[in-house]
Short mmCIF file of C-alpha atoms in Angstrom, two decimals:
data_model
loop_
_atom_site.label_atom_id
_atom_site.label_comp_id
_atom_site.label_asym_id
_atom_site.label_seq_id
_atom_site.Cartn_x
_atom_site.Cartn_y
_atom_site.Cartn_z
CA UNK A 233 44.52 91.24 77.27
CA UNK A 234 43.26 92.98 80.46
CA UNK A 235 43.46 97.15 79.87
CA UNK A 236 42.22 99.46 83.03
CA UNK A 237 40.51 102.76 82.91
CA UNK A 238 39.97 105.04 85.73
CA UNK A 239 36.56 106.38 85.59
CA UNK A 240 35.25 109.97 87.58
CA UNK A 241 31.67 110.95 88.06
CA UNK A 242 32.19 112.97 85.15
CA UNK A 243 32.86 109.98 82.58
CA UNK A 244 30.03 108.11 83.54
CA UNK A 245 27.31 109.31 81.17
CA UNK A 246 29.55 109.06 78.20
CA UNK A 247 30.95 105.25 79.14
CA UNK A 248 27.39 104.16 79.95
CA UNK A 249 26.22 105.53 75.96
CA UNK A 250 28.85 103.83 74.68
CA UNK A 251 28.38 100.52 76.92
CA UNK A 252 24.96 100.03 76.44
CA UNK A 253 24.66 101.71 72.99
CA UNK A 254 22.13 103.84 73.71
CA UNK A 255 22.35 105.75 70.64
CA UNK A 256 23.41 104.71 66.91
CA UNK A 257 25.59 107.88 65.86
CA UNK A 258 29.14 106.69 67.19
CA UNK A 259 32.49 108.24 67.07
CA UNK A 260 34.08 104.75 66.96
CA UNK A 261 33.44 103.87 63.47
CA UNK A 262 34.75 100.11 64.06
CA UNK A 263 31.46 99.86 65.53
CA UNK A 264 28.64 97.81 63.45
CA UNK A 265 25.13 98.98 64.46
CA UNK A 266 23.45 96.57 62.65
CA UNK A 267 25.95 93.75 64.98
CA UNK A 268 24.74 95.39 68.01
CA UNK A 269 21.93 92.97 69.02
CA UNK A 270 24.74 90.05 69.52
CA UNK A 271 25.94 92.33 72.38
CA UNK A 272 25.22 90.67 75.90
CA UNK A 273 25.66 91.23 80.01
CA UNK A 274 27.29 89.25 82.46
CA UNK A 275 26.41 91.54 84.64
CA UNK A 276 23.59 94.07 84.62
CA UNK A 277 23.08 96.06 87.87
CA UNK A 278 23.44 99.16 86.58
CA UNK A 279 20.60 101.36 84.24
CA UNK A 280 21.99 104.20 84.37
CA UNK A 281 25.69 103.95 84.85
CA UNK A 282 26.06 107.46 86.82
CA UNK A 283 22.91 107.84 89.32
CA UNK A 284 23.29 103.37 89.82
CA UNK A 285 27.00 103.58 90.88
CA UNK A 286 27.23 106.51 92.65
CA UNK A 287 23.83 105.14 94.72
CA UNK A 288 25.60 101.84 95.46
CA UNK A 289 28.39 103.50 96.78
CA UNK A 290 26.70 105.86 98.83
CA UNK A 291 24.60 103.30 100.46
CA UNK A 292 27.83 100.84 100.86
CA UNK A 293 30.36 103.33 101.85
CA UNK A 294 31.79 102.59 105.80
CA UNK A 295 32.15 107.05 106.02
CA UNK A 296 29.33 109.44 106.74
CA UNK A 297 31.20 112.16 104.85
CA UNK A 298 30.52 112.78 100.85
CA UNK A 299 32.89 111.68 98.11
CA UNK A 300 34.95 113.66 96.68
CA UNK A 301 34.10 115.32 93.43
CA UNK A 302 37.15 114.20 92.10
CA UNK A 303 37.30 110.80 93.14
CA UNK A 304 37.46 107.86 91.03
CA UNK A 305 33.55 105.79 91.18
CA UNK A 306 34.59 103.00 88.58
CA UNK A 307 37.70 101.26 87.56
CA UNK A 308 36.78 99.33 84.34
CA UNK A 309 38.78 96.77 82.57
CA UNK A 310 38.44 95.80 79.10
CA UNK A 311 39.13 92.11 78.71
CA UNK A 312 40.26 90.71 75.21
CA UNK A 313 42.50 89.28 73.25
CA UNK A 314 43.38 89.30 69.33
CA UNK A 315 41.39 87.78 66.39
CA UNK A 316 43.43 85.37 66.19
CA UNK A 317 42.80 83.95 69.26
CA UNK A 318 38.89 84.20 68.60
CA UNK A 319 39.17 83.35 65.22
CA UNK A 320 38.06 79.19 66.02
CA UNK A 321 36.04 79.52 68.78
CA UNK A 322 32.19 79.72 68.42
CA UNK A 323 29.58 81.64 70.76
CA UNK A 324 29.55 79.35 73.67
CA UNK A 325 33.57 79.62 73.74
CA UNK A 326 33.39 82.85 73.81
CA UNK A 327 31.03 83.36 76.17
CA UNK A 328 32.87 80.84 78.61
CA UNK A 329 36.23 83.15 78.19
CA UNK A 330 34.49 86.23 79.28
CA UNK A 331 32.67 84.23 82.30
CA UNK A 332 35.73 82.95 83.43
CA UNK A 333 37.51 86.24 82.99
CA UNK A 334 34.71 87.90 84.66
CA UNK A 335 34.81 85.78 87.53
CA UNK A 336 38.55 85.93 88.58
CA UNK A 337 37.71 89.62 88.95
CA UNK A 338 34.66 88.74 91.59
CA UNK A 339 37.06 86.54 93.43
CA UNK A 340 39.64 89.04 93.74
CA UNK A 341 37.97 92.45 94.29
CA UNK A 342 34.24 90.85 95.08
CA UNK A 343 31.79 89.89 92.71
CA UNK A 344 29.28 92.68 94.56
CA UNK A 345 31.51 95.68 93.75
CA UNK A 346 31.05 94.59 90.08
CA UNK A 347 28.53 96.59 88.67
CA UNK A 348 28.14 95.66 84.75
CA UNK A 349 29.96 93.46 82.91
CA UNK A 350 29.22 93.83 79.29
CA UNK A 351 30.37 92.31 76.17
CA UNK A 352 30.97 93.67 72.85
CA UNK A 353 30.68 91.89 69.70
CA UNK A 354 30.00 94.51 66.87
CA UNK A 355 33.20 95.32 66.91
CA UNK A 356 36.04 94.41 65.24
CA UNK A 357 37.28 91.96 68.15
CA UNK A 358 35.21 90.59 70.91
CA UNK A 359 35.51 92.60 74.16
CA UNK A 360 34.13 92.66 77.54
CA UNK A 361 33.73 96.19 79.93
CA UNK A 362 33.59 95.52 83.20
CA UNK A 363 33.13 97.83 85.76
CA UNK A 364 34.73 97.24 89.67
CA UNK A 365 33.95 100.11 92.33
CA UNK A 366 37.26 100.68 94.17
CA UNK A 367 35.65 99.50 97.73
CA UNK A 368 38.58 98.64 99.92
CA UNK A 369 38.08 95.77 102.68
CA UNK A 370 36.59 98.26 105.16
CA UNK A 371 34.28 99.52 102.06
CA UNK A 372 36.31 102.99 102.11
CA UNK A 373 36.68 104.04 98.30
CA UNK A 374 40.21 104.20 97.71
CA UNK A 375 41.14 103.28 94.03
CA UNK A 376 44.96 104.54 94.52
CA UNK A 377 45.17 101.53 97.14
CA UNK A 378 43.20 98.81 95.39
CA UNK A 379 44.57 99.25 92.04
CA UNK A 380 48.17 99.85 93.03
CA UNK A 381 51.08 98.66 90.97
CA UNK A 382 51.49 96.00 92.54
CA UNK A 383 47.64 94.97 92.18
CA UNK A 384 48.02 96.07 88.53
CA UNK A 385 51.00 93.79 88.26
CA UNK A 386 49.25 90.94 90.05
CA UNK A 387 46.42 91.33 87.58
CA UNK A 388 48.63 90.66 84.33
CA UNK A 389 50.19 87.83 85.91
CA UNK A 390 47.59 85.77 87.28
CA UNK A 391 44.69 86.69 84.67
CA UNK A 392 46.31 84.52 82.15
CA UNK A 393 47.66 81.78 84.39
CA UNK A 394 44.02 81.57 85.73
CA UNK A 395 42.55 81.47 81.98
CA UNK A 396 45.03 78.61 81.33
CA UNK A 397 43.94 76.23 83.72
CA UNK A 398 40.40 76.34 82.41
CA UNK A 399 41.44 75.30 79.03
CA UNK A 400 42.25 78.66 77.30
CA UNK A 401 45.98 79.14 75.85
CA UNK A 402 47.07 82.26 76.90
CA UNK A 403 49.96 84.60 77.24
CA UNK A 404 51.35 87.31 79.52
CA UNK A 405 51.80 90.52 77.55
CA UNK A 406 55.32 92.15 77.38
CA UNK A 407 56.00 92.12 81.57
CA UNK A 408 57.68 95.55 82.40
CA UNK A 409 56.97 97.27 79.15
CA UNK A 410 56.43 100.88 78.55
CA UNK A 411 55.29 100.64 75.15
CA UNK A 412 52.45 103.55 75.19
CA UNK A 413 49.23 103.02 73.44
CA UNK A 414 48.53 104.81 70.21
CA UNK A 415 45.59 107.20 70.33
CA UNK A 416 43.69 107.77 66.96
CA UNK A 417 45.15 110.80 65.92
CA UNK A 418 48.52 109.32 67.14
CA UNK A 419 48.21 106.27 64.76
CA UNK A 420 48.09 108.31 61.77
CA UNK A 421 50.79 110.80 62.38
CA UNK A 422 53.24 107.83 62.64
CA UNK A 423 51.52 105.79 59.78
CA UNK A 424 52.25 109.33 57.82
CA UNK A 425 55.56 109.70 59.19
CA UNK A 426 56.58 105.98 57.97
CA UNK A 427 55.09 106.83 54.23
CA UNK A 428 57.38 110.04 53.98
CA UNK A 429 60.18 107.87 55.33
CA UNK A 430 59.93 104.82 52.96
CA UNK A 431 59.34 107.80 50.14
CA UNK A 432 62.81 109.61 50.94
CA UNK A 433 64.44 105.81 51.12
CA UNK A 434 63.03 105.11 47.66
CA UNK A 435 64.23 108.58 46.14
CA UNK A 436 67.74 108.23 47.72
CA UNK A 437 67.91 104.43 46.28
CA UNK A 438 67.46 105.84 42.74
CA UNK A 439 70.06 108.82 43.17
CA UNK A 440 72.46 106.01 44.33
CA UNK A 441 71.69 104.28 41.00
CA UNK A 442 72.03 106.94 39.14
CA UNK A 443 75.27 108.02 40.18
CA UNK A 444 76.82 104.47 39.86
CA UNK A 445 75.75 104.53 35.82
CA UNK A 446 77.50 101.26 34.77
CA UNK A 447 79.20 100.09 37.94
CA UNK A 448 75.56 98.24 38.89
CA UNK A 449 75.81 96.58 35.75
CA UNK A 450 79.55 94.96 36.79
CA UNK A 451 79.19 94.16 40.46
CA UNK A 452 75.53 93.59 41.86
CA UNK A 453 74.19 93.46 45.68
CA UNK A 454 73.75 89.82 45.01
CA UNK A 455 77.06 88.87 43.82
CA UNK A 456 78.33 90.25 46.95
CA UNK A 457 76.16 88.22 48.80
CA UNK A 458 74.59 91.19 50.83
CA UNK A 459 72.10 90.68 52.74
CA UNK A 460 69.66 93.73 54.15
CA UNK A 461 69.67 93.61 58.48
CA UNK A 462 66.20 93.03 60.14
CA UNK A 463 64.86 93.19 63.45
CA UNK A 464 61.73 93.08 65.18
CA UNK A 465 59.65 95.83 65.92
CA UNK A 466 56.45 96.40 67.65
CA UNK A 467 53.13 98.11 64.88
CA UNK A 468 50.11 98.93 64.90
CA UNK A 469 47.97 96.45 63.98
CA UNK A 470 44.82 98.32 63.07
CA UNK A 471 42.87 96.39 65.31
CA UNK A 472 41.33 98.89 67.83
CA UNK A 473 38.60 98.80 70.39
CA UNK A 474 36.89 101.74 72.88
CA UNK A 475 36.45 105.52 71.81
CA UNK A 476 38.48 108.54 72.52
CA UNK A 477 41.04 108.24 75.27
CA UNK A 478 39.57 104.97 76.33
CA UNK A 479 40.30 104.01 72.44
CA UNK A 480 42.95 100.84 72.91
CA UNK A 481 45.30 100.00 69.48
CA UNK A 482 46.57 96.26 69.46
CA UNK A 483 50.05 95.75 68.60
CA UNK A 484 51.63 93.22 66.41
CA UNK A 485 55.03 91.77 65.86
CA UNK A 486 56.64 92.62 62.61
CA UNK A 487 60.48 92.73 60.61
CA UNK A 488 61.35 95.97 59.27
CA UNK A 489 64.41 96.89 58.00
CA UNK A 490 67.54 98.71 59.97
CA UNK A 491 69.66 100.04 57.32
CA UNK A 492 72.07 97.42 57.80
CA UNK A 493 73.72 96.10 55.28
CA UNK A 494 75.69 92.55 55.68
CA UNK A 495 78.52 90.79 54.07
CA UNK A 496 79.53 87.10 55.14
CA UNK A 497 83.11 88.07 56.16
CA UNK A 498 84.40 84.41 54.35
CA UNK A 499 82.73 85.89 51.46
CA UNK A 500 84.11 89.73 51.50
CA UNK A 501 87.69 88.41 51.83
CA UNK A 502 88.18 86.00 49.57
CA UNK A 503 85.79 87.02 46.85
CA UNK A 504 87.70 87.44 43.79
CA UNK A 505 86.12 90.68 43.33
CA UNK A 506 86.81 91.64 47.00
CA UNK A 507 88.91 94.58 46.06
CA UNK A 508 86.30 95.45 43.47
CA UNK A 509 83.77 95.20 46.07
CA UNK A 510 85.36 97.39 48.95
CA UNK A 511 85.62 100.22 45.98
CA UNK A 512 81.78 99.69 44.83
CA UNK A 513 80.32 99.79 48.64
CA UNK A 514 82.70 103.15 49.49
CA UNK A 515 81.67 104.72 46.51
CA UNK A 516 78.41 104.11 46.15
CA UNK A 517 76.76 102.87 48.82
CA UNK A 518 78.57 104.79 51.88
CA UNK A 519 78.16 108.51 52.65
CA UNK A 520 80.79 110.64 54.42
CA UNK A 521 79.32 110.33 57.40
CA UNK A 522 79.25 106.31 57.75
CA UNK A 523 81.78 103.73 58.30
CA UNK A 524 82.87 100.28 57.25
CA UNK A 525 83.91 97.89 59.76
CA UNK A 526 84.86 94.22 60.83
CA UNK A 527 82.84 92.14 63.52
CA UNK A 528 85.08 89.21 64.48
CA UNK A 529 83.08 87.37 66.56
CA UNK A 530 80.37 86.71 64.38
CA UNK A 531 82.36 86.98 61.13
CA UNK A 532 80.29 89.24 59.48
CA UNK A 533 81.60 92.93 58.10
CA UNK A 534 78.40 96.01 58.51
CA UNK A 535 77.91 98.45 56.83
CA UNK A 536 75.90 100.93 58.64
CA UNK A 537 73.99 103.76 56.65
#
Protein backbone atom coordinates (compact mmCIF):
# COMPACT_ATOMS: atom_id res chain seq x y z
CA UNK A 1 0.00 0.00 0.00
CA UNK A 2 2.92 2.46 0.49
CA UNK A 3 5.42 2.25 -2.89
CA UNK A 4 8.71 4.71 -2.83
CA UNK A 5 10.35 6.40 -5.71
CA UNK A 6 13.61 8.07 -5.70
CA UNK A 7 13.38 11.24 -7.53
CA UNK A 8 16.74 13.38 -9.18
CA UNK A 9 16.61 16.92 -10.39
CA UNK A 10 16.21 15.43 -13.62
CA UNK A 11 12.67 13.70 -12.94
CA UNK A 12 11.17 16.58 -11.58
CA UNK A 13 9.57 18.26 -14.60
CA UNK A 14 8.11 15.05 -15.82
CA UNK A 15 6.58 13.93 -12.11
CA UNK A 16 5.28 17.48 -11.59
CA UNK A 17 3.20 17.11 -15.43
CA UNK A 18 2.00 14.12 -14.41
CA UNK A 19 1.10 15.24 -10.65
CA UNK A 20 -0.61 18.19 -11.37
CA UNK A 21 -1.86 17.25 -14.89
CA UNK A 22 -0.71 19.95 -16.55
CA UNK A 23 -1.39 18.69 -19.88
CA UNK A 24 -4.26 16.25 -21.28
CA UNK A 25 -2.13 13.99 -23.78
CA UNK A 26 -0.96 11.15 -21.26
CA UNK A 27 1.05 8.09 -21.71
CA UNK A 28 -0.91 6.40 -18.87
CA UNK A 29 -4.03 5.63 -20.62
CA UNK A 30 -5.78 4.47 -17.19
CA UNK A 31 -5.99 8.04 -16.79
CA UNK A 32 -9.64 9.77 -17.27
CA UNK A 33 -9.25 13.45 -18.26
CA UNK A 34 -12.61 14.21 -18.04
CA UNK A 35 -12.20 12.64 -13.92
CA UNK A 36 -9.44 14.98 -13.44
CA UNK A 37 -11.28 17.85 -11.66
CA UNK A 38 -12.07 15.30 -8.56
CA UNK A 39 -8.24 15.38 -8.12
CA UNK A 40 -7.24 17.30 -4.81
CA UNK A 41 -3.99 18.47 -2.47
CA UNK A 42 -3.20 17.80 0.91
CA UNK A 43 -0.47 19.54 0.44
CA UNK A 44 0.37 22.27 -2.06
CA UNK A 45 3.73 24.07 -1.54
CA UNK A 46 5.09 23.39 -4.56
CA UNK A 47 4.14 25.24 -8.31
CA UNK A 48 6.59 24.14 -10.00
CA UNK A 49 7.88 20.89 -8.68
CA UNK A 50 11.69 21.46 -9.89
CA UNK A 51 12.64 25.34 -9.28
CA UNK A 52 10.06 24.96 -5.60
CA UNK A 53 12.05 21.94 -4.23
CA UNK A 54 15.29 22.54 -5.19
CA UNK A 55 14.69 26.41 -3.62
CA UNK A 56 13.49 24.89 -0.33
CA UNK A 57 16.35 22.89 -0.08
CA UNK A 58 18.80 25.34 -0.86
CA UNK A 59 17.50 27.77 1.59
CA UNK A 60 17.09 24.82 4.37
CA UNK A 61 20.22 22.98 3.76
CA UNK A 62 22.79 23.12 7.17
CA UNK A 63 26.08 23.09 4.12
CA UNK A 64 27.31 26.08 2.19
CA UNK A 65 28.47 23.76 -0.59
CA UNK A 66 26.02 22.91 -3.77
CA UNK A 67 24.18 19.63 -4.19
CA UNK A 68 25.21 17.28 -6.10
CA UNK A 69 23.91 16.92 -9.59
CA UNK A 70 23.21 13.53 -8.94
CA UNK A 71 21.63 13.62 -5.75
CA UNK A 72 18.28 12.54 -4.91
CA UNK A 73 15.77 16.11 -4.18
CA UNK A 74 12.46 14.03 -3.58
CA UNK A 75 11.56 10.69 -2.26
CA UNK A 76 7.82 10.22 -3.12
CA UNK A 77 5.52 7.59 -1.94
CA UNK A 78 2.44 6.53 -3.53
CA UNK A 79 -0.11 5.57 -0.93
CA UNK A 80 -3.05 3.13 -1.90
CA UNK A 81 -4.63 0.25 -1.60
CA UNK A 82 -6.96 -2.04 -3.93
CA UNK A 83 -10.57 -1.39 -5.17
CA UNK A 84 -11.70 -3.47 -3.07
CA UNK A 85 -10.82 -1.79 -0.20
CA UNK A 86 -12.29 1.59 -1.68
CA UNK A 87 -15.04 0.01 -3.17
CA UNK A 88 -17.67 1.14 0.14
CA UNK A 89 -16.23 4.06 1.21
CA UNK A 90 -17.52 7.49 -0.03
CA UNK A 91 -15.46 10.89 -0.51
CA UNK A 92 -15.09 11.91 3.03
CA UNK A 93 -13.62 8.23 3.78
CA UNK A 94 -11.43 8.57 1.41
CA UNK A 95 -10.24 11.68 2.02
CA UNK A 96 -9.76 10.78 5.85
CA UNK A 97 -7.44 7.63 4.65
CA UNK A 98 -5.16 9.79 2.70
CA UNK A 99 -5.07 12.52 5.70
CA UNK A 100 -4.23 10.07 8.05
CA UNK A 101 -1.74 8.41 5.76
CA UNK A 102 -0.36 11.71 4.99
CA UNK A 103 0.13 12.60 8.40
CA UNK A 104 2.09 9.55 9.81
CA UNK A 105 4.58 10.65 7.16
CA UNK A 106 4.81 14.42 8.82
CA UNK A 107 5.28 12.79 12.15
CA UNK A 108 7.97 10.65 11.10
CA UNK A 109 10.14 12.56 8.58
CA UNK A 110 8.43 16.22 9.42
CA UNK A 111 5.45 17.56 8.04
CA UNK A 112 7.79 20.71 6.63
CA UNK A 113 9.98 18.48 4.41
CA UNK A 114 6.66 17.47 2.75
CA UNK A 115 6.30 19.36 -0.19
CA UNK A 116 2.93 18.19 -2.11
CA UNK A 117 0.78 15.71 -1.27
CA UNK A 118 -1.61 15.03 -4.04
CA UNK A 119 -4.36 12.72 -4.68
CA UNK A 120 -5.47 10.98 -7.67
CA UNK A 121 -8.86 9.96 -8.46
CA UNK A 122 -9.18 9.65 -12.35
CA UNK A 123 -7.61 6.74 -12.20
CA UNK A 124 -8.47 3.44 -11.96
CA UNK A 125 -7.82 3.28 -8.02
CA UNK A 126 -7.55 6.17 -5.71
CA UNK A 127 -3.92 7.22 -5.02
CA UNK A 128 -2.06 9.77 -3.21
CA UNK A 129 1.81 11.22 -4.34
CA UNK A 130 3.49 12.55 -1.78
CA UNK A 131 6.63 14.06 -1.94
CA UNK A 132 9.32 14.04 1.37
CA UNK A 133 12.80 15.90 0.81
CA UNK A 134 15.43 13.57 2.32
CA UNK A 135 16.50 16.34 5.10
CA UNK A 136 18.28 14.42 7.80
CA UNK A 137 18.01 15.80 11.57
CA UNK A 138 20.90 18.23 11.00
CA UNK A 139 18.98 19.25 7.57
CA UNK A 140 22.00 17.57 5.52
CA UNK A 141 20.29 15.83 2.37
CA UNK A 142 21.09 12.35 2.68
CA UNK A 143 18.30 10.05 1.19
CA UNK A 144 20.66 6.77 1.45
CA UNK A 145 20.42 7.42 5.38
CA UNK A 146 16.80 8.45 5.80
CA UNK A 147 15.30 5.94 3.64
CA UNK A 148 17.47 3.01 4.65
CA UNK A 149 16.19 -0.52 4.85
CA UNK A 150 15.55 -0.43 7.89
CA UNK A 151 13.43 2.94 7.56
CA UNK A 152 11.86 1.27 4.49
CA UNK A 153 11.05 -1.71 6.65
CA UNK A 154 9.76 0.45 9.50
CA UNK A 155 7.51 2.16 6.99
CA UNK A 156 5.58 -1.15 5.88
CA UNK A 157 5.19 -2.13 9.32
CA UNK A 158 3.90 0.69 11.13
CA UNK A 159 1.90 2.43 8.12
CA UNK A 160 -0.76 -0.13 8.46
CA UNK A 161 -0.72 -0.66 12.21
CA UNK A 162 -1.09 3.20 12.40
CA UNK A 163 -4.10 3.14 9.74
CA UNK A 164 -5.72 0.46 11.98
CA UNK A 165 -6.07 2.26 15.00
CA UNK A 166 -7.97 5.03 13.29
CA UNK A 167 -10.60 2.75 12.11
CA UNK A 168 -9.23 1.50 8.72
CA UNK A 169 -8.72 -2.46 8.28
CA UNK A 170 -5.56 -2.93 6.91
CA UNK A 171 -2.86 -5.36 6.07
CA UNK A 172 0.93 -5.65 5.86
CA UNK A 173 1.94 -6.66 2.35
CA UNK A 174 4.02 -9.90 1.83
CA UNK A 175 7.00 -8.94 4.70
CA UNK A 176 10.40 -10.01 3.10
CA UNK A 177 9.18 -10.50 -0.41
CA UNK A 178 11.07 -10.06 -3.56
CA UNK A 179 8.29 -10.30 -5.83
CA UNK A 180 9.41 -7.52 -8.57
CA UNK A 181 6.90 -5.23 -10.03
CA UNK A 182 5.75 -5.72 -13.57
CA UNK A 183 6.54 -2.84 -15.91
CA UNK A 184 4.11 -2.34 -18.91
CA UNK A 185 5.92 -3.93 -21.48
CA UNK A 186 6.77 -6.66 -18.86
CA UNK A 187 3.01 -7.42 -18.22
CA UNK A 188 2.37 -8.34 -21.66
CA UNK A 189 5.30 -10.49 -22.48
CA UNK A 190 4.21 -12.79 -19.59
CA UNK A 191 0.39 -12.38 -20.32
CA UNK A 192 1.71 -13.63 -24.01
CA UNK A 193 3.90 -16.16 -22.65
CA UNK A 194 0.88 -17.73 -20.48
CA UNK A 195 -1.50 -17.73 -23.84
CA UNK A 196 1.22 -19.80 -25.84
CA UNK A 197 1.51 -21.98 -22.76
CA UNK A 198 -2.22 -22.79 -22.11
CA UNK A 199 -2.25 -23.17 -26.23
CA UNK A 200 0.58 -25.98 -26.26
CA UNK A 201 -1.38 -27.60 -22.99
CA UNK A 202 -4.59 -27.65 -25.02
CA UNK A 203 -2.88 -29.16 -28.27
CA UNK A 204 -0.98 -31.83 -26.21
CA UNK A 205 -4.47 -32.71 -24.32
CA UNK A 206 -6.02 -33.57 -27.72
CA UNK A 207 -2.90 -35.67 -29.05
CA UNK A 208 -3.29 -37.58 -25.70
CA UNK A 209 -6.93 -38.21 -26.75
CA UNK A 210 -6.25 -39.10 -29.82
CA UNK A 211 -3.83 -41.65 -29.21
CA UNK A 212 -5.97 -43.37 -26.47
CA UNK A 213 -8.95 -43.91 -29.35
CA UNK A 214 -11.33 -46.08 -27.23
CA UNK A 215 -9.50 -46.52 -23.96
CA UNK A 216 -11.24 -42.88 -22.81
CA UNK A 217 -14.38 -44.38 -23.56
CA UNK A 218 -13.64 -47.51 -20.86
CA UNK A 219 -11.84 -45.84 -18.00
CA UNK A 220 -12.43 -41.95 -17.50
CA UNK A 221 -10.39 -39.27 -15.25
CA UNK A 222 -13.44 -39.29 -13.12
CA UNK A 223 -13.86 -42.85 -12.44
CA UNK A 224 -10.44 -42.77 -11.16
CA UNK A 225 -11.27 -40.16 -8.97
CA UNK A 226 -8.38 -37.80 -10.19
CA UNK A 227 -8.22 -34.80 -9.15
CA UNK A 228 -5.96 -31.86 -11.03
CA UNK A 229 -3.15 -30.24 -8.15
CA UNK A 230 -3.52 -26.43 -7.45
CA UNK A 231 -1.62 -23.94 -5.73
CA UNK A 232 -1.50 -20.40 -5.25
CA UNK A 233 0.22 -18.06 -7.25
CA UNK A 234 0.77 -14.41 -7.28
CA UNK A 235 -0.93 -12.31 -11.06
CA UNK A 236 -1.30 -9.47 -12.33
CA UNK A 237 -4.25 -7.97 -11.58
CA UNK A 238 -4.56 -5.31 -14.24
CA UNK A 239 -4.98 -2.75 -11.83
CA UNK A 240 -2.07 -0.25 -12.39
CA UNK A 241 -1.27 3.23 -11.28
CA UNK A 242 1.86 5.90 -12.23
CA UNK A 243 3.58 6.08 -15.78
CA UNK A 244 6.73 4.63 -17.08
CA UNK A 245 9.14 3.28 -14.52
CA UNK A 246 7.17 4.89 -11.77
CA UNK A 247 4.16 2.70 -13.41
CA UNK A 248 3.13 0.27 -10.18
CA UNK A 249 1.00 -3.24 -11.25
CA UNK A 250 -1.15 -4.61 -8.24
CA UNK A 251 -1.01 -8.17 -7.63
CA UNK A 252 -3.70 -10.58 -6.83
CA UNK A 253 -4.01 -14.00 -5.36
CA UNK A 254 -5.10 -16.68 -7.71
CA UNK A 255 -5.17 -20.98 -8.21
CA UNK A 256 -3.59 -22.14 -11.25
CA UNK A 257 -2.86 -25.40 -12.05
CA UNK A 258 0.65 -27.46 -11.41
CA UNK A 259 0.44 -30.37 -13.61
CA UNK A 260 -0.28 -32.54 -10.84
CA UNK A 261 -2.35 -35.08 -11.12
CA UNK A 262 -3.88 -36.92 -7.82
CA UNK A 263 -5.28 -40.23 -6.93
CA UNK A 264 -6.76 -40.93 -3.31
CA UNK A 265 -4.31 -43.81 -2.56
CA UNK A 266 -7.61 -45.87 -0.75
CA UNK A 267 -9.05 -45.34 -4.08
CA UNK A 268 -5.99 -46.42 -6.55
CA UNK A 269 -5.56 -49.67 -4.56
CA UNK A 270 -8.56 -51.09 -4.14
CA UNK A 271 -10.41 -49.86 -7.18
CA UNK A 272 -11.58 -52.77 -9.02
CA UNK A 273 -10.16 -51.32 -12.04
CA UNK A 274 -6.86 -50.52 -10.23
CA UNK A 275 -4.84 -52.68 -12.52
CA UNK A 276 -6.77 -51.21 -15.40
CA UNK A 277 -6.00 -47.89 -14.12
CA UNK A 278 -2.10 -48.17 -13.52
CA UNK A 279 -2.07 -49.40 -17.44
CA UNK A 280 -4.38 -46.30 -18.66
CA UNK A 281 -2.23 -43.51 -16.61
CA UNK A 282 1.36 -45.23 -17.99
CA UNK A 283 0.12 -45.34 -21.28
CA UNK A 284 -1.54 -42.48 -21.80
CA UNK A 285 -1.11 -40.00 -19.55
CA UNK A 286 2.78 -40.43 -18.58
CA UNK A 287 5.70 -39.58 -20.90
CA UNK A 288 9.13 -41.23 -20.74
CA UNK A 289 10.46 -38.77 -18.92
CA UNK A 290 7.93 -38.76 -15.77
CA UNK A 291 7.33 -41.02 -12.96
CA UNK A 292 4.62 -42.58 -10.86
CA UNK A 293 5.00 -42.72 -7.26
CA UNK A 294 3.51 -43.37 -3.67
CA UNK A 295 3.26 -40.58 -0.88
CA UNK A 296 2.60 -42.43 2.39
CA UNK A 297 2.12 -39.88 4.63
CA UNK A 298 -0.61 -38.23 3.10
CA UNK A 299 -1.98 -41.29 1.25
CA UNK A 300 -2.18 -39.88 -1.92
CA UNK A 301 -0.19 -41.45 -5.22
CA UNK A 302 1.19 -38.18 -7.93
CA UNK A 303 1.57 -38.24 -10.90
CA UNK A 304 3.85 -35.59 -12.00
CA UNK A 305 3.86 -34.44 -15.79
Amino acid sequence: MARMQKMKSGNLVGVGNHNQRNTDNHSNKDIDVERSYLNYDLVNRTENYKRDIEQFINDNKSSSRAVRKDAVLINEWIITSDNQFFKDKDDKEIKDFFEQSKDYFAEKFGDENIRYAQVHLDETTPHMHLGIVPFNAEKKLSAKTVFNRQALQAVQDELPKYLNERGFELERGEKGSERKNLTVPEYKKAKDELKEMTTTLEQRKSEVLALSNDKTATIKKESLDLKDETKTVKVPSGETIGIGKLRHEFMKNEERKTGNVIMFFLHYRRSPASCQARWFLKSNLIPSKCRLFFLPWLGYDTYIK
